[in-house]
CSV table of C-alpha atoms (C1' of nucleotides) in Angstrom, one decimal:
chain,number,residue,atom,x,y,z
B,1,MET,CA,-14.9,-35.3,-66.8
B,2,ASP,CA,-14.0,-38.0,-69.3
B,3,ILE,CA,-11.6,-40.8,-68.6
B,4,VAL,CA,-9.8,-42.0,-71.7
B,5,LYS,CA,-7.7,-44.8,-70.3
B,6,THR,CA,-7.1,-45.8,-66.8
B,7,ASP,CA,-5.0,-48.4,-65.0
B,8,ILE,CA,-5.7,-47.5,-61.4
B,9,GLY,CA,-4.1,-50.6,-59.7
B,10,ASN,CA,-3.4,-49.9,-56.0
B,11,ASN,CA,-3.3,-46.2,-56.6
B,12,THR,CA,-7.0,-45.8,-55.9
B,13,LYS,CA,-6.8,-43.2,-53.2
B,14,ARG,CA,-4.6,-40.9,-55.3
B,15,ILE,CA,-6.8,-41.3,-58.3
B,16,GLN,CA,-9.8,-40.5,-56.1
B,17,VAL,CA,-8.1,-37.2,-55.2
B,18,LEU,CA,-7.5,-36.5,-58.8
B,19,ARG,CA,-11.1,-37.2,-59.8
B,20,GLU,CA,-12.4,-34.9,-57.1
B,21,ALA,CA,-10.0,-32.2,-58.0
B,22,LEU,CA,-11.0,-32.4,-61.7
B,23,ARG,CA,-14.7,-32.4,-60.8
B,24,ALA,CA,-14.2,-29.3,-58.7
B,25,PHE,CA,-12.2,-27.7,-61.5
B,26,GLU,CA,-15.1,-28.3,-63.9
B,27,ALA,CA,-17.6,-27.0,-61.4
B,28,THR,CA,-15.7,-23.9,-60.6
B,29,THR,CA,-14.5,-22.9,-64.1
B,30,ALA,CA,-17.1,-24.6,-66.4
B,31,ARG,CA,-14.3,-25.9,-68.5
B,32,PRO,CA,-13.7,-29.6,-69.3
B,33,ALA,CA,-11.0,-31.7,-67.6
B,34,THR,CA,-10.0,-35.1,-68.9
B,35,ILE,CA,-7.8,-37.9,-67.4
B,36,ILE,CA,-5.8,-39.1,-70.4
B,37,ALA,CA,-3.9,-41.9,-68.4
B,38,THR,CA,-2.9,-42.9,-64.9
B,39,GLU,CA,0.4,-44.4,-63.8
B,40,LEU,CA,2.0,-43.2,-67.0
B,41,ARG,CA,5.4,-44.8,-67.6
B,42,LEU,CA,8.0,-42.4,-68.9
B,43,PRO,CA,11.8,-42.7,-69.3
B,44,GLN,CA,12.3,-40.6,-66.1
B,45,GLY,CA,9.9,-42.7,-64.0
B,46,VAL,CA,6.3,-43.3,-63.4
B,47,ALA,CA,4.0,-40.2,-63.4
B,48,ASP,CA,0.8,-40.4,-61.4
B,49,ALA,CA,-1.3,-39.3,-64.3
B,50,GLU,CA,-1.7,-37.3,-67.5
B,51,VAL,CA,-4.6,-34.9,-67.9
B,52,GLN,CA,-5.9,-32.3,-70.4
B,53,LEU,CA,-7.6,-29.1,-69.1
B,54,ASP,CA,-9.9,-27.1,-71.4
B,55,GLU,CA,-8.7,-29.1,-74.5
B,56,GLY,CA,-5.3,-27.4,-74.1
B,57,ARG,CA,-2.0,-29.2,-73.9
B,58,ARG,CA,-1.6,-32.3,-71.8
B,59,LEU,CA,-0.1,-32.0,-68.3
B,60,ILE,CA,1.9,-34.5,-66.3
B,61,VAL,CA,0.3,-34.9,-62.9
B,62,GLU,CA,1.9,-35.3,-59.5
B,63,ILE,CA,-0.8,-36.2,-56.9
B,64,LYS,CA,-0.1,-35.5,-53.2
B,65,HIS,CA,-2.6,-36.5,-50.5
B,66,THR,CA,-1.5,-33.4,-48.5
B,67,LEU,CA,0.7,-30.5,-49.5
B,68,LYS,CA,2.6,-28.7,-46.7
B,69,PRO,CA,5.4,-26.2,-46.9
B,70,THR,CA,7.8,-29.0,-45.8
B,71,THR,CA,6.7,-31.3,-48.6
B,72,LEU,CA,6.3,-28.7,-51.3
B,73,GLY,CA,10.0,-29.0,-52.4
B,74,HIS,CA,9.7,-32.7,-52.8
B,75,ALA,CA,6.5,-32.4,-54.8
B,76,LEU,CA,8.1,-29.9,-57.1
B,77,ALA,CA,11.2,-32.0,-57.6
B,78,GLN,CA,8.9,-35.0,-58.5
B,79,LEU,CA,7.1,-32.8,-61.0
B,80,GLN,CA,10.1,-31.3,-62.6
B,81,ARG,CA,11.9,-34.6,-63.2
B,82,PHE,CA,9.8,-35.3,-66.2
B,83,GLY,CA,10.8,-32.2,-68.0
B,84,ARG,CA,7.3,-31.6,-69.3
B,85,PRO,CA,4.5,-29.2,-68.3
B,86,GLY,CA,3.2,-30.4,-64.9
B,87,LEU,CA,0.2,-30.0,-62.6
B,88,LEU,CA,0.1,-30.5,-58.8
B,89,VAL,CA,-3.1,-32.1,-57.5
B,90,THR,CA,-4.0,-32.4,-53.8
B,91,ARG,CA,-7.0,-32.5,-51.5
B,92,TYR,CA,-6.7,-28.9,-50.3
B,93,VAL,CA,-4.4,-25.9,-50.9
B,94,ALA,CA,-4.7,-23.2,-48.2
B,95,PRO,CA,-4.5,-19.5,-49.5
B,96,PRO,CA,-0.8,-18.9,-48.4
B,97,MET,CA,0.3,-22.1,-50.2
B,98,ALA,CA,-1.8,-21.1,-53.3
B,99,GLU,CA,-0.1,-17.7,-53.4
B,100,ARG,CA,3.3,-19.4,-53.1
B,101,LEU,CA,2.6,-21.8,-55.9
B,102,LYS,CA,1.3,-18.9,-58.1
B,103,GLN,CA,4.6,-17.0,-57.4
B,104,LEU,CA,6.5,-20.1,-58.4
B,105,ASP,CA,4.3,-20.4,-61.4
B,106,VAL,CA,3.4,-24.0,-60.5
B,107,PRO,CA,-0.1,-25.0,-61.8
B,108,PHE,CA,-2.2,-26.8,-59.2
B,109,LEU,CA,-5.8,-28.1,-58.6
B,110,ASP,CA,-7.4,-29.2,-55.3
B,111,ALA,CA,-10.5,-31.0,-54.4
B,112,ALA,CA,-12.1,-27.9,-53.0
B,113,GLY,CA,-12.0,-26.1,-56.3
B,114,ASN,CA,-8.9,-24.0,-55.8
B,115,ALA,CA,-6.7,-23.8,-58.8
B,116,TYR,CA,-3.9,-22.0,-60.6
B,117,VAL,CA,-3.5,-22.8,-64.3
B,118,ARG,CA,-1.8,-20.6,-66.8
B,119,THR,CA,-1.7,-21.5,-70.5
B,120,PRO,CA,-1.5,-19.4,-73.7
B,121,ARG,CA,-5.3,-19.8,-73.9
B,122,MET,CA,-6.3,-19.0,-70.3
B,123,LEU,CA,-5.3,-17.9,-66.8
B,124,ILE,CA,-7.3,-19.4,-63.9
B,125,TYR,CA,-6.5,-18.5,-60.3
B,126,VAL,CA,-9.1,-19.6,-57.7
B,127,THR,CA,-8.2,-19.5,-54.0
B,128,GLY,CA,-9.9,-19.2,-50.6
B,129,ARG,CA,-12.4,-22.0,-51.2
B,130,LYS,CA,-12.8,-24.1,-48.1
B,131,PRO,CA,-12.4,-27.9,-48.1
B,132,LYS,CA,-15.8,-29.7,-48.1
B,133,GLN,CA,-14.9,-31.7,-44.9
B,134,PRO,CA,-11.9,-31.4,-42.6
B,135,ALA,CA,-9.1,-33.7,-43.5
B,136,PRO,CA,-9.3,-37.0,-41.5
B,137,THR,CA,-6.5,-37.6,-39.1
B,138,GLU,CA,-4.1,-39.9,-40.7
B,139,HIS,CA,-2.4,-42.8,-38.9
B,140,THR,CA,1.3,-42.7,-39.7
B,141,VAL,CA,2.8,-46.1,-39.8
B,142,ARG,CA,5.6,-46.5,-37.3
B,143,ALA,CA,8.2,-46.9,-40.0
B,144,PHE,CA,7.7,-43.3,-40.9
B,145,ARG,CA,7.8,-42.0,-37.4
B,146,PRO,CA,11.1,-40.4,-36.2
B,147,THR,CA,12.8,-43.6,-35.0
B,148,GLY,CA,11.5,-45.7,-38.0
B,149,LEU,CA,13.0,-43.0,-40.3
B,150,LYS,CA,16.3,-43.5,-38.5
B,151,VAL,CA,16.2,-47.2,-39.3
B,152,ILE,CA,15.2,-46.6,-42.9
B,153,PHE,CA,18.0,-44.0,-43.3
B,154,ALA,CA,20.5,-46.6,-42.0
B,155,ILE,CA,19.4,-49.3,-44.4
B,156,LEU,CA,19.2,-47.0,-47.4
B,157,CYS,CA,22.7,-45.7,-46.7
B,158,VAL,CA,24.2,-49.0,-45.7
B,159,PRO,CA,22.2,-51.7,-47.6
B,160,GLU,CA,24.3,-54.5,-46.1
B,161,LEU,CA,22.5,-53.8,-42.8
B,162,THR,CA,19.4,-55.6,-44.2
B,163,GLU,CA,21.4,-58.8,-43.7
B,164,ALA,CA,22.6,-57.8,-40.2
B,165,PRO,CA,21.1,-58.8,-36.8
B,166,TYR,CA,18.5,-56.4,-35.4
B,167,ARG,CA,20.9,-55.5,-32.6
B,168,LYS,CA,23.5,-54.3,-35.1
B,169,ILE,CA,20.8,-52.3,-37.0
B,170,ALA,CA,19.5,-50.8,-33.8
B,171,GLU,CA,23.1,-49.8,-32.8
B,172,GLU,CA,23.9,-48.2,-36.2
B,173,ALA,CA,20.6,-46.4,-36.5
B,174,GLY,CA,20.7,-45.2,-32.9
B,175,VAL,CA,17.3,-46.7,-31.9
B,176,ALA,CA,16.0,-49.3,-29.4
B,177,LEU,CA,16.0,-52.9,-30.5
B,178,GLY,CA,12.2,-53.1,-30.5
B,179,THR,CA,12.0,-50.2,-33.0
B,180,VAL,CA,13.8,-52.3,-35.6
B,181,GLY,CA,11.3,-55.1,-35.6
B,182,TRP,CA,8.4,-52.7,-35.9
B,183,THR,CA,10.0,-50.9,-38.7
B,184,PHE,CA,10.7,-54.0,-40.7
B,185,TYR,CA,7.2,-55.2,-40.1
B,186,ASP,CA,5.8,-52.0,-41.6
B,187,LEU,CA,8.3,-52.0,-44.5
B,188,LYS,CA,7.3,-55.6,-45.4
B,189,HIS,CA,3.6,-54.8,-45.3
B,190,LEU,CA,4.2,-51.7,-47.5
B,191,GLY,CA,6.2,-53.7,-50.0
B,192,TYR,CA,9.5,-52.0,-49.4
B,193,PHE,CA,11.3,-55.0,-47.9
B,194,ARG,CA,11.3,-58.6,-49.0
B,195,PRO,CA,12.7,-61.3,-46.8
B,196,THR,CA,14.9,-63.6,-48.9
B,197,ARG,CA,15.9,-65.9,-46.0
B,198,PRO,CA,15.0,-66.4,-42.3
B,199,LYS,CA,17.4,-63.5,-41.3
B,200,GLY,CA,17.8,-60.8,-43.9
B,201,GLY,CA,16.3,-59.7,-47.1
B,202,ILE,CA,16.4,-57.0,-49.8
B,203,ILE,CA,15.0,-53.5,-50.2
B,204,GLU,CA,12.3,-53.3,-52.8
B,205,LYS,CA,11.0,-50.2,-54.7
B,206,ARG,CA,14.1,-48.3,-53.5
B,207,ASP,CA,13.2,-45.2,-55.5
B,208,GLN,CA,9.7,-45.0,-53.9
B,209,LEU,CA,11.1,-45.7,-50.4
B,210,ILE,CA,13.6,-42.8,-50.9
B,211,ASN,CA,10.7,-40.6,-52.0
B,212,ALA,CA,8.7,-41.6,-48.9
B,213,TRP,CA,11.6,-41.0,-46.6
B,214,VAL,CA,12.4,-37.6,-48.2
B,215,GLU,CA,8.8,-36.6,-47.7
B,216,ALA,CA,8.5,-37.7,-44.1
B,217,TYR,CA,11.9,-36.6,-42.9
B,218,PRO,CA,11.3,-32.8,-42.7
B,219,GLN,CA,7.9,-33.4,-41.0
B,220,GLN,CA,8.7,-36.2,-38.6
B,221,LEU,CA,12.4,-36.4,-37.8
B,222,ARG,CA,14.1,-33.0,-38.6
B,223,PRO,CA,12.2,-30.9,-36.1
B,224,ARG,CA,13.3,-33.4,-33.4
B,225,LEU,CA,16.9,-32.8,-34.1
B,226,ARG,CA,16.9,-29.6,-32.1
B,227,PRO,CA,17.6,-27.3,-35.2
B,228,ARG,CA,19.3,-24.1,-34.1
B,229,ARG,CA,20.3,-21.1,-36.2
B,230,PHE,CA,23.3,-18.7,-35.6
B,231,ARG,CA,25.0,-15.9,-37.5
B,232,VAL,CA,28.7,-16.2,-38.2
B,233,LYS,CA,30.6,-13.2,-39.5
B,234,GLU,CA,33.3,-15.2,-41.5
B,235,VAL,CA,31.8,-16.8,-44.6
B,236,ASP,CA,34.2,-19.7,-45.4
B,237,TRP,CA,35.1,-20.8,-41.9
B,238,TRP,CA,33.8,-24.3,-42.6
B,239,LYS,CA,36.4,-24.9,-45.2
B,240,THR,CA,39.3,-24.5,-42.7
B,241,GLU,CA,37.9,-25.9,-39.4
B,242,ASP,CA,38.6,-29.6,-38.7
B,243,LEU,CA,35.0,-30.7,-38.3
B,244,THR,CA,35.9,-34.4,-38.4
B,245,GLN,CA,37.6,-34.1,-35.0
B,246,LEU,CA,34.4,-32.6,-33.6
B,247,ASP,CA,32.1,-35.3,-35.0
B,248,MET,CA,30.4,-32.6,-37.1
B,249,TRP,CA,29.1,-33.4,-40.6
B,250,LEU,CA,28.4,-30.9,-43.4
B,251,GLY,CA,24.9,-31.2,-44.8
B,252,GLN,CA,22.6,-29.5,-47.2
B,253,GLU,CA,24.2,-26.5,-49.1
B,254,PRO,CA,27.9,-26.9,-48.2
B,255,ALA,CA,27.7,-30.7,-48.8
B,256,ALA,CA,25.9,-30.1,-52.1
B,257,ALA,CA,28.5,-27.6,-53.1
B,258,LEU,CA,31.3,-30.0,-52.4
B,259,LEU,CA,29.6,-32.8,-54.3
B,260,THR,CA,28.4,-30.9,-57.4
B,261,ARG,CA,30.4,-27.6,-57.6
B,262,HIS,CA,27.0,-26.3,-58.7
B,263,LEU,CA,26.1,-24.2,-55.7
B,264,ARG,CA,27.6,-21.4,-53.5
B,265,PRO,CA,26.3,-22.2,-50.0
B,266,GLU,CA,24.6,-19.3,-48.2
B,267,ILE,CA,23.5,-21.3,-45.1
B,268,ILE,CA,26.0,-23.8,-43.6
B,269,THR,CA,24.1,-26.8,-42.2
B,270,ILE,CA,26.0,-29.0,-39.7
B,271,TYR,CA,24.8,-32.3,-38.2
B,272,GLY,CA,26.4,-33.1,-34.8
B,273,ASP,CA,26.2,-30.8,-31.9
B,274,THR,CA,28.0,-32.6,-29.1
B,275,HIS,CA,31.2,-30.6,-29.5
B,276,PHE,CA,29.5,-27.4,-30.7
B,277,GLU,CA,30.8,-25.4,-27.7
B,278,THR,CA,34.4,-26.1,-28.9
B,279,LEU,CA,33.5,-24.9,-32.3
B,280,ALA,CA,31.7,-21.9,-30.9
B,281,ARG,CA,34.8,-20.7,-29.1
B,282,LYS,CA,36.5,-20.5,-32.5
B,283,ILE,CA,33.9,-19.0,-34.8
B,284,HIS,CA,31.9,-16.9,-32.3
B,285,PRO,CA,28.3,-17.7,-33.5
B,286,ILE,CA,25.5,-15.3,-32.5
B,287,LYS,CA,22.0,-16.7,-32.0
B,288,ASP,CA,19.9,-15.6,-34.9
B,289,ASP,CA,16.7,-17.4,-36.2
B,290,HIS,CA,17.6,-16.3,-39.8
B,291,GLY,CA,21.4,-16.8,-39.4
B,292,ASN,CA,23.8,-18.4,-41.9
B,293,LEU,CA,24.7,-21.4,-39.7
B,294,GLU,CA,22.2,-24.2,-38.8
B,295,VAL,CA,23.2,-26.9,-36.3
B,296,LEU,CA,21.2,-30.1,-35.8
B,297,GLN,CA,21.8,-33.3,-33.8
B,298,LYS,CA,23.4,-36.2,-35.7
B,299,PHE,CA,21.0,-39.1,-35.7
B,300,TRP,CA,23.0,-42.0,-37.0
B,301,ASN,CA,26.0,-44.0,-35.7
B,302,PHE,CA,27.3,-45.6,-38.9
B,303,LYS,CA,30.2,-44.1,-40.8
B,304,PRO,CA,28.8,-42.6,-44.0
B,305,ALA,CA,30.6,-43.6,-47.2
B,306,ALA,CA,32.9,-40.9,-48.6
B,307,ALA,CA,30.7,-40.1,-51.6
B,308,GLY,CA,33.8,-38.8,-53.5
B,309,VAL,CA,34.6,-35.8,-51.2
B,310,LYS,CA,38.1,-35.8,-49.7
B,311,ASP,CA,39.1,-33.9,-46.6
B,312,TYR,CA,35.5,-32.9,-45.6
B,313,PRO,CA,33.0,-34.8,-43.4
B,314,VAL,CA,29.9,-34.9,-45.5
B,315,VAL,CA,26.5,-36.4,-44.5
B,316,PRO,CA,25.1,-39.2,-46.7
B,317,PRO,CA,23.8,-38.0,-50.1
B,318,LEU,CA,20.2,-39.0,-49.2
B,319,LEU,CA,20.2,-36.5,-46.3
B,320,ILE,CA,21.7,-33.8,-48.5
B,321,TYR,CA,19.0,-34.5,-51.1
B,322,ALA,CA,16.2,-34.4,-48.5
B,323,ASP,CA,17.3,-31.2,-47.0
B,324,LEU,CA,17.8,-29.4,-50.4
B,325,VAL,CA,14.4,-30.6,-51.6
B,326,ALA,CA,12.7,-29.4,-48.3
B,327,THR,CA,13.8,-25.8,-49.0
B,328,GLY,CA,11.7,-25.6,-52.2
B,329,ASP,CA,14.3,-23.2,-53.6
B,330,ALA,CA,14.7,-23.4,-57.4
B,331,ARG,CA,18.5,-23.5,-57.3
B,332,ASN,CA,18.5,-26.1,-54.5
B,333,LEU,CA,16.0,-28.2,-56.4
B,334,GLU,CA,18.2,-28.2,-59.5
B,335,THR,CA,21.2,-29.3,-57.4
B,336,ALA,CA,19.1,-31.9,-55.6
B,337,LYS,CA,18.2,-33.4,-59.0
B,338,MET,CA,21.9,-33.7,-59.8
B,339,ILE,CA,22.6,-35.4,-56.5
B,340,ARG,CA,19.8,-37.8,-56.9
B,341,GLU,CA,21.0,-38.7,-60.4
B,342,ARG,CA,24.7,-39.1,-59.5
B,343,PHE,CA,24.5,-40.5,-56.0
B,344,LEU,CA,21.1,-42.1,-55.4
B,345,ALA,CA,20.3,-43.7,-58.7
T,1,DG,C1',-5.1,-20.0,-18.0
T,2,DC,C1',-4.3,-24.0,-15.5
T,3,DA,C1',-4.5,-28.7,-13.9
T,4,DC,C1',-5.5,-33.2,-14.8
T,5,DC,C1',-6.2,-37.1,-17.6
T,6,DC,C1',-5.6,-39.9,-21.5
T,7,DC,C1',-3.3,-41.4,-25.6
T,8,DT,C1',0.6,-42.3,-28.3
T,9,DG,C1',5.4,-43.1,-29.2
T,10,DC,C1',9.3,-45.2,-27.9
T,11,DG,C1',12.9,-47.6,-25.0
T,12,DT,C1',14.0,-51.4,-22.0
T,13,DA,C1',14.4,-55.8,-20.7
T,14,DA,C1',12.6,-60.3,-20.1
T,15,DC,C1',11.3,-64.1,-22.5
T,16,DC,C1',11.2,-67.4,-26.2
T,17,DC,C1',13.3,-69.7,-30.1
T,18,DA,C1',16.9,-71.5,-33.2
T,19,DT,C1',21.4,-73.0,-33.9
T,20,DC,C1',25.7,-74.9,-32.7
P,1,DG,C1',23.4,-76.2,-22.4
P,2,DA,C1',25.3,-71.9,-24.1
P,3,DT,C1',24.9,-68.3,-27.1
P,4,DG,C1',22.9,-65.3,-30.4
P,5,DG,C1',18.9,-63.1,-32.1
P,6,DG,C1',13.8,-61.7,-32.5
P,7,DT,C1',9.5,-60.7,-30.2
P,8,DT,C1',6.7,-58.5,-27.1
P,9,DA,C1',4.9,-56.8,-22.6
P,10,DC,C1',5.5,-53.1,-19.8
P,11,DG,C1',6.5,-48.6,-18.2
P,12,DC,C1',7.9,-43.8,-18.8
P,13,DA,C1',7.6,-39.3,-21.0
P,14,DG,C1',5.5,-35.9,-23.6
P,15,DG,C1',1.9,-33.8,-26.0
P,16,DG,C1',-2.9,-32.8,-26.7
P,17,DG,C1',-7.6,-32.6,-25.1
P,18,DT,C1',-11.0,-31.5,-21.7
P,19,DG,C1',-13.1,-29.5,-17.8
P,20,DC,C1',-13.1,-26.1,-14.3
DNA sequence: GCACCCCTGCGTAACCCATC
DNA sequence: GATGGGTTACGCAGGGGTGC
């Protein structure tokens, strides 16, 4: 493995994963792998690295410490934003995940030697190799635990809150006062928040903070929102029901459809279940784990900005984006990209 | 398989500090 | 001194691990 140019900076751990994966690739396939550059600055953002496999064309690299079904969508969205051939690199890809990536035609390498790479010159698919050592248990900072994610969500959606008293933030985010202090402590240490005066400050590296939130949300917070699925016979019921009165907010596909006109929603996602019984009396939902209606608890207390949609209560674009990306569906990823460019840039 | 124990996450509320 | 706001100790709940 040759390294042509490198600017590792504070990205050491990720580069270490990349090096291990390239070494494993060389050992498994007896083909050369070269790091061309790390932290590559492109018009669309900063790519983790650029590599060349078997002297073929160069690939933009997205490095993920861990790759799970819930984070796959986000990883793909990250990779696709550069509009160039990409490569996912991670510590370990289990066989089911490897099969899924192959089906999606997403090239990947892991540190155990598993790989899927397809070019005009070669096709490599290695799966079933075990990781050399079990993944160490990772300590998740409190900011990226469920309640911390609520605080981050609040300040990303309502940036003025970074100037507000902790009690106000706690109220708007729906968390205890103590949680706010811990969250800001973590955000400061991670470089996402810079105090500019004794009380208050500004969000730094907003793009990266959004990425971190989008990655953590489906793992940490979403499962705690009591997601439930139902089947509803009528398709467009959500267009006529007055959801605002029921404190219900459209998310994911219907929200994306209203914002972009790029999607026909198949699953209607709703945040806010306190008045679900009232709605149920009208639309007669039947419990079904694969149904076309998903209901989750609402986890914020602030009033989301309208985001250009009249007459419909729609969750903040950040949540729409996170939910779409978590599905990993190609069409949803395309729509997510549009939402990010239009509403989160 | 069950019961118990321990650890972690999180909310509550008391306490402390700064400002007016 | 009153009030507003941040910090932190403490206790509860739930989940995971361990022993029987």
